[in-house]
XYZ file of C-alpha atoms in Angstrom:
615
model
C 22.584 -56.502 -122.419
C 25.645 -54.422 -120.692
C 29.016 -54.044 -122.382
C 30.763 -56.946 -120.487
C 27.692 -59.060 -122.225
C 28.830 -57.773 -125.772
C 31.876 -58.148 -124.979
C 31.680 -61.901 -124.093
C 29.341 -62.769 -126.875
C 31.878 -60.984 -129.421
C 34.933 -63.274 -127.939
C 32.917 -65.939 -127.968
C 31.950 -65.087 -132.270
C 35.760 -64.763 -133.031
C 36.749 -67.609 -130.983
C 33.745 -69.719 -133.184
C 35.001 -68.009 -136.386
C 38.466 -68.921 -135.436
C 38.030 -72.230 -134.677
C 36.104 -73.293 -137.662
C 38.918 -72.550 -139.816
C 40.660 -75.495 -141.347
C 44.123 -75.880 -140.210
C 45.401 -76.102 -143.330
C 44.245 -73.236 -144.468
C 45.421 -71.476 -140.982
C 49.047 -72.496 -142.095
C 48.775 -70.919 -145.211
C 48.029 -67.916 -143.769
C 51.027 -68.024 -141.617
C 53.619 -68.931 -143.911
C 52.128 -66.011 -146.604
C 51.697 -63.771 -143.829
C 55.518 -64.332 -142.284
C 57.138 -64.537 -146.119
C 55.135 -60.720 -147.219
C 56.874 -59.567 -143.820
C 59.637 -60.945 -144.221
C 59.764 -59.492 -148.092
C 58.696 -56.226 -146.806
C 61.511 -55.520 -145.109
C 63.362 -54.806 -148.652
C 61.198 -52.270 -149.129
C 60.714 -48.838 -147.866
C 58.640 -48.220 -145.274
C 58.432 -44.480 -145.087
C 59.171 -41.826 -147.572
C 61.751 -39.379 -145.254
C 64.925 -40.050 -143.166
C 63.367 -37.825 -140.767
C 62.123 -41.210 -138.792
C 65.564 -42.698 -137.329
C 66.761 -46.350 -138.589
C 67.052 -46.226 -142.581
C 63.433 -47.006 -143.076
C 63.644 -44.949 -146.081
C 65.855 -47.376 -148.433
C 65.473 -50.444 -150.793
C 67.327 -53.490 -150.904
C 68.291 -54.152 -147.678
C 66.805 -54.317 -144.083
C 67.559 -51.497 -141.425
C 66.564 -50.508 -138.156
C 63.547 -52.154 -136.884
C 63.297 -53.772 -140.106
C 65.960 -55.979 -138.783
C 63.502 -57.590 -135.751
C 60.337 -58.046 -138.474
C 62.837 -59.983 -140.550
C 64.180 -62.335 -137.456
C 60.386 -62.661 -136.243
C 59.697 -63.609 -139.752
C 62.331 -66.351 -140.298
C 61.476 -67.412 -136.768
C 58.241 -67.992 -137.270
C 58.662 -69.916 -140.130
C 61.044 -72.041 -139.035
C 58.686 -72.882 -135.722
C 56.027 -73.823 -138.456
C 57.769 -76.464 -139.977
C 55.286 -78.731 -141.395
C 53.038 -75.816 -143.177
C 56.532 -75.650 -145.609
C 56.630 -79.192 -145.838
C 59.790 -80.195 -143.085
C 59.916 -80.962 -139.643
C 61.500 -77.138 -139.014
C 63.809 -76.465 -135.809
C 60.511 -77.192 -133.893
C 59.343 -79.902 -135.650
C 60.230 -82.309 -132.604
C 58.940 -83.390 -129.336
C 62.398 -82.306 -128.225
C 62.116 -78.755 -128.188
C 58.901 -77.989 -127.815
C 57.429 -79.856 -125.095
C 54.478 -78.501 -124.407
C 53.169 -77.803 -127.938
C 54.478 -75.453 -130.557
C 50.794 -73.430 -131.338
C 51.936 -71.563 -128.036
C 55.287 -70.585 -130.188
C 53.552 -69.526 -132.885
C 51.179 -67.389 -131.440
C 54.311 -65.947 -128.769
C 55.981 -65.176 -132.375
C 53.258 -63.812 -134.747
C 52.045 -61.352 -131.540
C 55.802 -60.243 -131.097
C 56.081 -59.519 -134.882
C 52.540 -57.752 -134.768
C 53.561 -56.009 -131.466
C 57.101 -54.863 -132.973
C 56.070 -53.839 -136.343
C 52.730 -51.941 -135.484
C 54.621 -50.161 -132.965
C 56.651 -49.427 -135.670
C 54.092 -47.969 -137.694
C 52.321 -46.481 -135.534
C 55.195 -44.215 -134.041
C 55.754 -43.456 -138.004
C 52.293 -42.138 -138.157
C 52.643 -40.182 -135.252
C 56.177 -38.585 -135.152
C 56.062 -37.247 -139.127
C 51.913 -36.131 -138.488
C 49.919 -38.932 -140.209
C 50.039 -42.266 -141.619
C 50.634 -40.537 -145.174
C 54.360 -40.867 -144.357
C 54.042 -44.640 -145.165
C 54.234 -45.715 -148.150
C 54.106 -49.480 -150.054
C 56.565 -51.346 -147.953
C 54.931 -50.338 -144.561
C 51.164 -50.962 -145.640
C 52.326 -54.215 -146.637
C 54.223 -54.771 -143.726
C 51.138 -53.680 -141.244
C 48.695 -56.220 -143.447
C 51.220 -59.346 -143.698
C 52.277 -59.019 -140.161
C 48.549 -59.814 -138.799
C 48.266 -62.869 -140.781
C 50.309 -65.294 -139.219
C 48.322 -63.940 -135.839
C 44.883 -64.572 -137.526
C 46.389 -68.007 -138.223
C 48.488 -69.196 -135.283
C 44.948 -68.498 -133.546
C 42.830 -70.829 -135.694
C 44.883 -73.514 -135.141
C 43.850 -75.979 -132.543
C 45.658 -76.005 -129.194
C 48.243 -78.771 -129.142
C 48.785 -78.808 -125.180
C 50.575 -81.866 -124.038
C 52.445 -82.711 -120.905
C 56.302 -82.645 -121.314
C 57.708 -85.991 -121.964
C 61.364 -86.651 -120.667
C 63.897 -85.840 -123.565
C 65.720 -89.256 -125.168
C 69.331 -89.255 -123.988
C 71.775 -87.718 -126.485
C 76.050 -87.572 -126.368
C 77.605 -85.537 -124.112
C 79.323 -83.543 -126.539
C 75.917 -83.339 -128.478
C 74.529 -81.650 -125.304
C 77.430 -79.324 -124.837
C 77.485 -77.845 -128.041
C 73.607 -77.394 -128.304
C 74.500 -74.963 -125.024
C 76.986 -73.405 -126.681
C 75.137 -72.482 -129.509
C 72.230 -70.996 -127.526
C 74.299 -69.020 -125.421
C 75.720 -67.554 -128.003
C 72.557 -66.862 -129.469
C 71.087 -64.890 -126.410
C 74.517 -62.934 -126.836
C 73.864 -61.458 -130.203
C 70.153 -60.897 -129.354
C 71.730 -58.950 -126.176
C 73.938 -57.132 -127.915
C 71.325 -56.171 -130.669
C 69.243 -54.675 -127.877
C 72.334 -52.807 -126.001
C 73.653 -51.371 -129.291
C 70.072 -49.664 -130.237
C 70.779 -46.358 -131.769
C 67.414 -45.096 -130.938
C 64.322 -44.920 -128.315
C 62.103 -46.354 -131.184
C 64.598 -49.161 -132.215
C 64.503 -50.557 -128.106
C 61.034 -50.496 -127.922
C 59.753 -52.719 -130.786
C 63.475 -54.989 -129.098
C 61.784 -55.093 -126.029
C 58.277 -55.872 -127.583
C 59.492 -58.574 -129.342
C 61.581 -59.964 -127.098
C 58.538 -60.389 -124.532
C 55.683 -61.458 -126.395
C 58.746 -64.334 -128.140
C 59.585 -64.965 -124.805
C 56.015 -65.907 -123.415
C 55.892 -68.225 -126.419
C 59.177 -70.081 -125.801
C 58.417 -70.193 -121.844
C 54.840 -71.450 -122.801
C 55.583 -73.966 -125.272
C 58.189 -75.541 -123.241
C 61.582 -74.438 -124.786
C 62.956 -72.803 -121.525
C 61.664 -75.340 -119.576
C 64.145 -77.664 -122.071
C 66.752 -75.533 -121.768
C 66.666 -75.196 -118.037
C 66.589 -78.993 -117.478
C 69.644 -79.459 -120.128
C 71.628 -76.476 -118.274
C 70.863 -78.461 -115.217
C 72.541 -81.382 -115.751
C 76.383 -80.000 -117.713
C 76.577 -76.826 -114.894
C 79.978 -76.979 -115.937
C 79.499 -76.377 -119.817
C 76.924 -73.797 -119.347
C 79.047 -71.726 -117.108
C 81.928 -72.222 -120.060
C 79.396 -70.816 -122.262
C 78.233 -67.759 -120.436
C 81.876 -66.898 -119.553
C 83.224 -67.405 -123.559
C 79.635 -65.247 -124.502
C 80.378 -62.610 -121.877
C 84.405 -62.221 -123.050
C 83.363 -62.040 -127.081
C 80.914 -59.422 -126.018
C 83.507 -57.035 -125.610
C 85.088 -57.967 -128.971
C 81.773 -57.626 -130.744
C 82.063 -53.124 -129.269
C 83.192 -51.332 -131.732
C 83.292 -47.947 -129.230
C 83.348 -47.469 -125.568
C 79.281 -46.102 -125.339
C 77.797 -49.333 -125.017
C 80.949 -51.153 -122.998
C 80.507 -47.952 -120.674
C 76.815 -49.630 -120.148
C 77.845 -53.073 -119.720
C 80.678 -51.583 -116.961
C 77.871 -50.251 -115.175
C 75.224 -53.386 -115.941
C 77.950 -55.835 -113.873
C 78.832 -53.645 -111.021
C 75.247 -53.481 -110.352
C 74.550 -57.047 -111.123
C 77.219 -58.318 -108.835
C 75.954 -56.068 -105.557
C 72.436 -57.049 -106.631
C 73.654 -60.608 -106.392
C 74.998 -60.152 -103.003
C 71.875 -58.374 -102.060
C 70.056 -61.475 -103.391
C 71.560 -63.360 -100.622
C 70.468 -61.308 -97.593
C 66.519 -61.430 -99.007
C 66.233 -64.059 -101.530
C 68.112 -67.212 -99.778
C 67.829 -65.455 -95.794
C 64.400 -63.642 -96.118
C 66.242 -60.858 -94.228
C 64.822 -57.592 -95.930
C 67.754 -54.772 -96.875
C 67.213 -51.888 -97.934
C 69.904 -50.116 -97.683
C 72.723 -52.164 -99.191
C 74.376 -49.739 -101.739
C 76.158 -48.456 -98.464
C 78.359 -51.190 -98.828
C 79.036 -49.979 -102.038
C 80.243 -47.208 -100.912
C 82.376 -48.556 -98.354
C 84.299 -50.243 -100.618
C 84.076 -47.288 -103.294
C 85.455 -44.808 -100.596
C 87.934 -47.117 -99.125
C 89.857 -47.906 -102.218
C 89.622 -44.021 -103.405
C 91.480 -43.478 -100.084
C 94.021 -45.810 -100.740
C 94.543 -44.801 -104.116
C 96.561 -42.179 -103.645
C 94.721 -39.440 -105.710
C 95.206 -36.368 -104.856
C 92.207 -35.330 -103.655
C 92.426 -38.023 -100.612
C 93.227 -37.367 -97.426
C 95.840 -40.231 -97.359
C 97.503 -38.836 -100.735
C 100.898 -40.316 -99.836
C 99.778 -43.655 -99.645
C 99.478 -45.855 -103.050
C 98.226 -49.286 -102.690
C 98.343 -52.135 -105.269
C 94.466 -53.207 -106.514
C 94.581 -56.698 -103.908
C 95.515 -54.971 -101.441
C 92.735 -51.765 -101.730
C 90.377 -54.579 -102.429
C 91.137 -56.947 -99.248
C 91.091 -53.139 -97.561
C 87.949 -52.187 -98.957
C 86.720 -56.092 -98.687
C 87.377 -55.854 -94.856
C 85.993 -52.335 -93.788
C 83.003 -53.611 -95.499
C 82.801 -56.023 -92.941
C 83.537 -54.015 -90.556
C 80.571 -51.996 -91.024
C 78.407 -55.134 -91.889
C 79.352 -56.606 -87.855
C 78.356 -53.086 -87.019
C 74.670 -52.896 -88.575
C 74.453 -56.341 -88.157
C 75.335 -57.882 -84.957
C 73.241 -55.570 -82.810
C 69.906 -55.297 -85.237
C 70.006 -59.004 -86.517
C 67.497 -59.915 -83.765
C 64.737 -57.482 -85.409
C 62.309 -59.315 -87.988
C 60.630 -58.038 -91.059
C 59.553 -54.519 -91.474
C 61.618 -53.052 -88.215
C 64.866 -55.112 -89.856
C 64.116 -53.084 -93.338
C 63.873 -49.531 -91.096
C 66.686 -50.242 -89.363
C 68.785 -51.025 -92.531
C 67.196 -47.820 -94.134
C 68.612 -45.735 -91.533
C 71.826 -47.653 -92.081
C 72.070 -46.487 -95.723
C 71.491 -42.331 -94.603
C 73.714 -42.781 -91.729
C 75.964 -43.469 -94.116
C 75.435 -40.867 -96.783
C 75.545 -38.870 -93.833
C 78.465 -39.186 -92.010
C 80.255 -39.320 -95.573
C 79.076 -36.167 -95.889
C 79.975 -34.289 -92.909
C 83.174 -35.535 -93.007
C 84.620 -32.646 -94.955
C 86.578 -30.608 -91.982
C 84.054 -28.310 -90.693
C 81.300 -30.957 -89.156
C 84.243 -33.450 -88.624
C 87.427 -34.384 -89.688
C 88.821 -33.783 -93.102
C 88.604 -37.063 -95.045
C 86.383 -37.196 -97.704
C 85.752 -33.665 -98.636
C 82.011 -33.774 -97.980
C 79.734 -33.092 -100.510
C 82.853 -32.888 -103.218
C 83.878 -36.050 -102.839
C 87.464 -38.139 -103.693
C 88.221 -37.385 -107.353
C 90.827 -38.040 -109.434
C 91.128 -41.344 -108.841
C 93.716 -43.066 -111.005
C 92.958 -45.788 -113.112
C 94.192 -49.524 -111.900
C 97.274 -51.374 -113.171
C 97.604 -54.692 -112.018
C 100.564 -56.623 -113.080
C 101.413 -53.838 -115.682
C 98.483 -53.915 -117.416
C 97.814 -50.247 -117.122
C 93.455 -49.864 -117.601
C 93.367 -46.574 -118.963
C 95.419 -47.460 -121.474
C 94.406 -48.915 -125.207
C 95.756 -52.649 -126.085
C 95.800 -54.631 -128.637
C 94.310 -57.973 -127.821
C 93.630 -60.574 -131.070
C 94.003 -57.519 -133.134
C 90.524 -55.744 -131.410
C 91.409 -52.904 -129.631
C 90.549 -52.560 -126.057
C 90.048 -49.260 -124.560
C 89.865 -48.223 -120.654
C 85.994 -49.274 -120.256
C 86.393 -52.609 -122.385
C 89.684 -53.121 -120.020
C 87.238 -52.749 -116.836
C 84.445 -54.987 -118.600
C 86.917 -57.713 -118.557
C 88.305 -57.311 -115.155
C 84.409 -56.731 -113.900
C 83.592 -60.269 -115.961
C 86.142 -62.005 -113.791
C 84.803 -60.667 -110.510
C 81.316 -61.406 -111.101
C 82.125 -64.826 -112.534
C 84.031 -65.684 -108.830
C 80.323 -64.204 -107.310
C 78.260 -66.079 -109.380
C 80.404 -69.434 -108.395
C 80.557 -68.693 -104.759
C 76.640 -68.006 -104.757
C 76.421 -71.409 -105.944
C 78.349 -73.090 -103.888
C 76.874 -71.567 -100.994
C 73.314 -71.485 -102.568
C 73.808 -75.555 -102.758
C 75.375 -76.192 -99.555
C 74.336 -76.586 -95.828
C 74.413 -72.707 -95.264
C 72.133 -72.631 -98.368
C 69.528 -75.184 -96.472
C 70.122 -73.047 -93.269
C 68.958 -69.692 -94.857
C 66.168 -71.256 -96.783
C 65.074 -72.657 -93.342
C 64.993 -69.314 -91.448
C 62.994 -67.858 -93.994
C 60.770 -70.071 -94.691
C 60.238 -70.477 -90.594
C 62.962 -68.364 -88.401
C 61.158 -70.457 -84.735
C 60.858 -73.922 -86.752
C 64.465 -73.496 -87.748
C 65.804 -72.479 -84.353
C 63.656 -75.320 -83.290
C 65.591 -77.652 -85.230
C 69.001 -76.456 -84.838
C 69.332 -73.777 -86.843
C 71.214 -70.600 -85.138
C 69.174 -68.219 -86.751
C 71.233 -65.255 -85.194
C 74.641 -66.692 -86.271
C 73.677 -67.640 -89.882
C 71.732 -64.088 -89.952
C 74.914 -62.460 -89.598
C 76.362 -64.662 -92.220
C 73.693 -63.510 -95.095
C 75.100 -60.130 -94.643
C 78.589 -60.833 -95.852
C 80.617 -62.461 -97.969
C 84.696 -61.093 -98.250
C 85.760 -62.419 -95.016
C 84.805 -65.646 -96.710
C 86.972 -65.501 -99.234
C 89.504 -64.943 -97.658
C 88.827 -68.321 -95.602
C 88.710 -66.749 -92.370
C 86.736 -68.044 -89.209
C 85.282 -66.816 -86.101
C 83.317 -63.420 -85.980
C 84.853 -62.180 -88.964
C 83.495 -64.682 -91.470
C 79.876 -64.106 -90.076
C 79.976 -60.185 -91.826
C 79.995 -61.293 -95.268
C 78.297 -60.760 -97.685
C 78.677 -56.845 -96.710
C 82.160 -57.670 -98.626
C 80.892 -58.283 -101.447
C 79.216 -54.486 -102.348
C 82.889 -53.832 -100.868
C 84.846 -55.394 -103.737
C 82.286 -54.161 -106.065
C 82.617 -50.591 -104.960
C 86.226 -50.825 -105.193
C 86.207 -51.324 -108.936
C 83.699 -49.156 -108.843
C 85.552 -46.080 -107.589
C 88.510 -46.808 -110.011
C 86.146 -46.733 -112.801
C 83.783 -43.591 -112.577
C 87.137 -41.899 -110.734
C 84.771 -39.976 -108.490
C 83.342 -40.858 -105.331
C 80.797 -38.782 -103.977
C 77.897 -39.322 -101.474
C 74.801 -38.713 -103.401
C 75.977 -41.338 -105.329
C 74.658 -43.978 -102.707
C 71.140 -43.354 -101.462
C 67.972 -45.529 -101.013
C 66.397 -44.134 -104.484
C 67.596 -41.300 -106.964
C 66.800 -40.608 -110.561
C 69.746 -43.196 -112.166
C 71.543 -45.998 -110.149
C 73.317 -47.200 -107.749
C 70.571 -46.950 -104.774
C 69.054 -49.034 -102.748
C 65.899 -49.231 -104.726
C 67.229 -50.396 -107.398
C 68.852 -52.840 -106.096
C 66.073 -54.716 -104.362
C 63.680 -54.035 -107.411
C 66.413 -56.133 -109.516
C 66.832 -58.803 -107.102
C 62.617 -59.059 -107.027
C 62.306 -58.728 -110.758
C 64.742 -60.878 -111.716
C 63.668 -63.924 -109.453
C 65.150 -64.098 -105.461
C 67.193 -67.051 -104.810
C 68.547 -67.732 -107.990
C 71.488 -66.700 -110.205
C 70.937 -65.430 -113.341
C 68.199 -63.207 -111.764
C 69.469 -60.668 -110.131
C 71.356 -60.577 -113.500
C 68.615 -60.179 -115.726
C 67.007 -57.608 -113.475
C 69.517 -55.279 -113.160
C 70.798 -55.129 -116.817
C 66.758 -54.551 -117.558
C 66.523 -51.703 -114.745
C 69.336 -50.169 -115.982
C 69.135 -50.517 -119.555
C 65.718 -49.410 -119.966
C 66.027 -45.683 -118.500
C 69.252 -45.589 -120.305
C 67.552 -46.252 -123.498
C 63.933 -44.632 -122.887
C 65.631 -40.742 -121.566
C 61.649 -39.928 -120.706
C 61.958 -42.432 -117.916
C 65.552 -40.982 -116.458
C 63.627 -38.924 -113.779
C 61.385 -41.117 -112.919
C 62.908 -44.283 -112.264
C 60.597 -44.928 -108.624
C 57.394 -44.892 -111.188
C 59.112 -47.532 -113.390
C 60.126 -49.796 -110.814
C 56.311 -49.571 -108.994
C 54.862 -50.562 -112.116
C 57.559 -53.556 -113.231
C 56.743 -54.795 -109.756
C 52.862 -54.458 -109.790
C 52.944 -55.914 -113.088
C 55.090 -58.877 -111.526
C 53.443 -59.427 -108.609
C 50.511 -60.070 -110.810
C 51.762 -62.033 -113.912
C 54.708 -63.861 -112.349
C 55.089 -63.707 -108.446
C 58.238 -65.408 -108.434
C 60.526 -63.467 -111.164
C 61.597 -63.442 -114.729
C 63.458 -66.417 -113.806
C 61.646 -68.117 -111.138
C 63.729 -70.440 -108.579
C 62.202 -74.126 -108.371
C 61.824 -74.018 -104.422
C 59.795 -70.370 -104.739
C 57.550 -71.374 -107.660
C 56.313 -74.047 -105.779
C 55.513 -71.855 -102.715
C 53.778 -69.633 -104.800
C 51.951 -71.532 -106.975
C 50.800 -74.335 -104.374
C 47.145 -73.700 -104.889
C 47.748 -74.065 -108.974
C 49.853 -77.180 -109.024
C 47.447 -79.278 -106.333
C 44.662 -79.471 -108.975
C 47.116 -80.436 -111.540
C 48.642 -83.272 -109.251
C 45.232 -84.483 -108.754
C 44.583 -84.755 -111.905
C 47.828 -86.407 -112.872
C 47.533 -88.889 -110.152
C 43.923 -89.240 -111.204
C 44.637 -90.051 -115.004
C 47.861 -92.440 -113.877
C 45.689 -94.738 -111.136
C 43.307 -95.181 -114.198
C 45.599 -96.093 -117.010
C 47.172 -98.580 -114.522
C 43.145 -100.116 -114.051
C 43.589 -100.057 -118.049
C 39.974 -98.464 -118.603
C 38.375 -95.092 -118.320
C 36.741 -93.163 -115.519
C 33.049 -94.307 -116.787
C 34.343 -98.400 -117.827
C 36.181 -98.013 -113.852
C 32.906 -97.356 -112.522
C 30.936 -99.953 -114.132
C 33.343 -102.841 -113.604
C 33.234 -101.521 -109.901
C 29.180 -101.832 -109.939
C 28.918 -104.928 -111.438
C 31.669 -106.511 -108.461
C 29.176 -104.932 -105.869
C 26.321 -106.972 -107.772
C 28.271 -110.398 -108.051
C 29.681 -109.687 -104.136
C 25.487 -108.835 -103.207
C-alpha cells in the first residue's frame, strides 16, 4: 500500500469516526469548546510582555485575544439551537445554503487565529514553556468546536427566495452590516503588530469562506442589489466615521494612500475588466496628473513658480493633459490586440518615466528637475479650508491626512458612481461586447476602435464634452487622482511611477488589484488594492518583495477563485460554465419530475406500463 493509499484509508477512518457521532453530542462540543475560548481570553496566555499585545494580563482581553473572543461569540451565536434559541442564524433567511458551512468557516478561523497565536509564542520566546494556563486552554478549547462542526451532518440546501420585508426594515439591516465591516476594517488597519494582522487576516478568511459558503454573502449581495441607493448611503456614512474612529494620522496616512490607489485601480478596471483591453502601464497617468498639478502649484521648486492655480482648475489641467496623453498612446496603438496592446502600453509607462526624467536641463529642457523631482508642493485650500491645517469638526480633530481622507472619499465616491453608470449603460454593453468578441461586435455594430479609445479615459467625460476629446477618458481619471496625489506626498518624482517597484504606485500593482479584487465590478478593485497595500505595510518582510506576493495571490486565485474576491455575475458564469451545466441539469431534472408528481424509478414504471397497455 503507497502513502496516497494510507492516506485515503485514514480520511476515510476520521470521516467514519466523525460521522458516527451523534449530533447532539457534536453541539456540545461546540458550545463547550467556543465558551473555554471564549473564557480563556481572561486569562493569561504567556508569562512575559516580551510577546507584543498584552497577552501577559488577567481580566480583560488584549491583542489577539480580542479575535478568539469575536470568533467565540460568533460561533455561538451561528449555533443557535445547541443553546436552546434560534441564534442570529437560526433562520432560512440568512443562511441559505446551510449554516454547518458557518460553523465549520468559524471554528477553522478561531483554530487558524489562535494556533497561530500560539505557535508564534512558542517560537519567538524559544519554546512552548512560555505558555502558561490560559494558552493551553485556549489551544485545547479552540479545536473543539472544529471536532464538532465536522461531525455534524451536512445541511446543504438550495437557496430559497427571501420573504419580502419593509423597506425601512431592509435599509437598516444594510446599515448595520456596513457598519459592521467598518469596525472589522478598522480593527485590521489599526494592528499594532505583524503578529496581531496575521491571526486578522486568518480569521477573516477562513470566516469568510464560511459566510460565502453558507449563503450569507450571497444574501447580502441580492439585498444590496435591490436598495443601490441605501447601500451606497451606507458605505459613504461608514467611510466618513472612519476618519472619526483615528485617533492619529499613522493609519489615516494608510487609508490616504489605500483610496488614491483604489480610485486609479478602478479606472484601470475599466480599460481590462469591462473593455478586455490589457494595460500595463497605467500609473503613467498618475503621474500626469501628479506632475501637472505640482507645476501649477506654484512651489518653488517648479519651473512655472509664478503661477498659483486654485485645486479645480490644476485638476481640470491635470484632468485634460491626461487626456492628452491618453489620445496620444491611444489613438495610434488601439488597433493592436492582446499581448502586442500590453507591450505597447509597457513602453508607454518607461517612455514616460523617461522623458520625466531627462527633463532636468541638461538632456532637455528644465522642467521637472529630473531625477529630483517637484518638491515642496503646498498643501490645497479650497474654499478656505486650508488641508494642512488642524480643525475641529464635531469636536474630533482633523489633521492634514484625515483632511485629504475626506476630500479623497468624495473623489472616489464620484468614480465609483460614474463606473456605475457607465458599467450599466449602453457603453457598458459595448465594452463587454468587444471583449467578449472584438469581430462579433464590429459585426454587429459595435465600433470597436471608437469605444476602445473610450475605455482609456474618463475626465473629458466629466466635463460633458464631445467629439475626440471625450473618447481619451478614462486616462483622466489616474489624472485627477495624481493631482491629489501630488498635493499630498508634496513630492513628485519619477521613480515613483514604474511598471513594478518594492511599495506602490506601479503598474503591477495596479493590475494585480484590479485581478484580485474581481474585473468588472466595483467594490473590487477596492478590496484588492487596500489588501495589496495593506499587507506589505503590515508584514515589513514582504516590503521588498512585493512581485513574489502578487505571483502567489494570483496563482492562488487563478486556482481557488478565477473570477476575484468579489466575482462579477456576467464573469462567474463564463468561468464556471462547465460547473453550473451539471447543476442546471440536475435542477431541470428534479423540477420536470416533481411536476410528473413521482420519482425517477415510479416515472419509469408508469412509463412501462403505458408502453404495455399502448402494445
Amino acid at each position: 500500500m503507497n502513502k496516497t493509499s494510507y492516506a485515503e484509508t485514514a480520511a476515510r477512518g476520521i470521516r467514519r469516526v466523525l460521522g458516527s457521532v451523534d449530533p447532539r453530542a457534536a453541539k456540545a462540543l461546540i458550545a463547550a469548546g467556543s465558551l473555554g475560548a471564549a473564557g480563556s481570553t481572561l486569562l493569561a496566555w504567556t508569562w512575559t510582555t516580551a510577546f507584543p499585545g498584552d497577552l501577559a494580563v488577567y481580566g480583560y482581553p488584549g491583542g489577539n485575544q480580542l479575535i478568539t473572543l469575536a470568533l467565540s461569540i460568533l460561533t455561538l451565536l451561528a449555533l443557535g439551537s445547541a443553546l436552546g434559541t434560534s441564534g442570529l442564524t437560526g433562520t432560512r433567511w440568512l443562511v441559505p445554503r446551510g449554516r454547518v458551512r458557518l460553523l465549520r468557516g468559524l471554528a477553522l478561523a478561531n483554530l487558524a487565529s489562535t494556533g497561530y497565536v500560539l505557535i508564534a509564542i512558542a517560537w519567538e520566546l524559544g519554546g512552548s514553556a512560555n505558555l502558561v494556563a490560559g494558552g493551553w486552554i485556549a489551544g485545547l478549547t479552540v479545536l473543539l468546536p472544529v471536532v464538532g462542526a465536522y461531525s455534524l451532518p451536512k445541511d446543504d440546501r438550495p437557496p430559497t427566495p427571501p420573504r419580502p420585508a419593509p423597506r425601512p426594515v431592509q435599509t437598516g439591516v444594510i446599515f448595520l452590516v456596513v457598519l459592521l465591516g467598518l469596525l472589522v476594517a478598522d480593527f485590521g488597519i489599526s494592528t499594532g503588530y505583524a503578529e496581531e494582522f496575521i491571526g486578522f487576516c486568518l480569521a477573516a478568511g477562513f470566516a469568510g469562506r464560511g459566510l460565502a459558503a453558507s449563503g450569507v454573502f450571497e444574501r447580502f449581495s441580492a439585498l444590496t442589489a435591490t436598495n443601490r441607493p441605501a447601500t451606497a448611503c451606507a458605505c459613504l456614512t461608514a467611510a466618513v466615521l472612519f476618519a472619526f474612529l483615528q485617533t492619529s494620522d499613522a493609519y489615516t496616512t494608510v487609508a490616504d494612500n489605500i483610496l488614491i490607489f483604489a480610485t486609479v485601480a478602478l479606472g484601470l478596471n475599466i480599460v481590462v475588466g469591462l473593455a478586455g483591453l490589457l494595460d500595463v502601464g497605467y500609473v503613467a497617468f498618475l503621474g500626469v496628473g501628479a506632475y501637472t498639478a505640482a507645476l501649477v502649484s506654484g512651489t518653488a521648486a517648479s519651473r512655472f513658480s509664478s503661477v498659483v492655480l486654485p485645486f479645480w482648475a490644476q485638476a481640470v489641467i491635470g484632468v485634460l493633459v491626461a487626456v492628452v496623453a491618453g489620445l496620444i498612446i491611444g489613438a495610434p496603438t488601439l488597433r493592436l490586440r492582446g499581448d502586442y496592446l500590453a507591450i505597447v502600453t509597457l513602453g508607454f509607462g518607461e517612455i514616460f518615466r523617461i522623458t520625466m526624467n531627462n527633463l532636468d536641463g541638461q538632456s532637455g529642457p528644465q522642467i521637472t528637475n529630473g531625477p529630483e523631482g517637484i518638491y515642496g508642493i503646498p498643501d490645497l485650500r479650497i474654499f478656505g479650508y486650508d488641508f494642512g491645517q488642524t480643525h475641529i469638526i464635531l469636536g474630533h480633530a482633523f489633521g492634514r491626512f484625515a483632511n485629504y481622507y475626506l476630500l479623497l472619499v468624495a473623489v472616489t465616491a464620484l468614480v465609483v458612481f460614474i463606473f456605475s453608470r457607465v458599467n450599466d449603460s449602453r457603453i457598458g454593453r459595448a465594452w463587454a461586447a468587444i471583449r467578449e468578441d472584438e469581430t462579433a461586435a464590429e459585426a454587429m455594430g459595435v465600433h470597436g476602435y471608437r469605444f476602445k479609445l473610450l475605455a482609456f479615459g474618463l475626465g473629458a467625460g466629466l466635463a460633458g464634452l464631445a467629439g475626440l476629446a471625450g473618447l481619451a477618458g478614462l486616462a483622466g481619471l489616474a489624472g485627477l487622482a495624481g493631482t491629489i496625489q501630488g498635493h499630498l506626498t508634496s513630492t513628485v518624482t519619477p521613480d515613483q511611477y514604474t511598471f513594478s517597484a518594492s511599495a506602490p504606485p506601479n503598474s503591477a500593482f495596479l493590475l494585480a488589484a484590479v485581478v484580485l479584487g474581481g474585473m468588472g465590478t466595483v467594490s473590487g478593485p477596492l478590496l484588492g488594492a487596500a489588501l495589496l497595500y495593506l499587507i506589505p505595510y503590515k508584514l515589513q518582510f514582504f516590503a521588498d518583495k512585493q512581485l513574489l506576493l502578487f505571483g502567489l495571490a494570483l496563482v492562488v486565485m487563478m486556482r481557488l477563485r478565477p473570477e476575484g474576491l468579489i466575482a462579477d455575475r456576467r464573469r462567474r458564469a463564463e468561468l464556471h460554465v462547465q460547473q453550473s451545466r451539471p447543476a442546471e441539469e440536475k435542477t431541470a431534472r428534479s423540477s420536470a419530475l416533481r411536476r410528473t408528481g413521482s420519482s425517477g424509478w415510479g416515472s419509469r414504471t408508469v412509463r412501462r406500463r403505458g408502453a404495455s397497455s399502448r402494445g
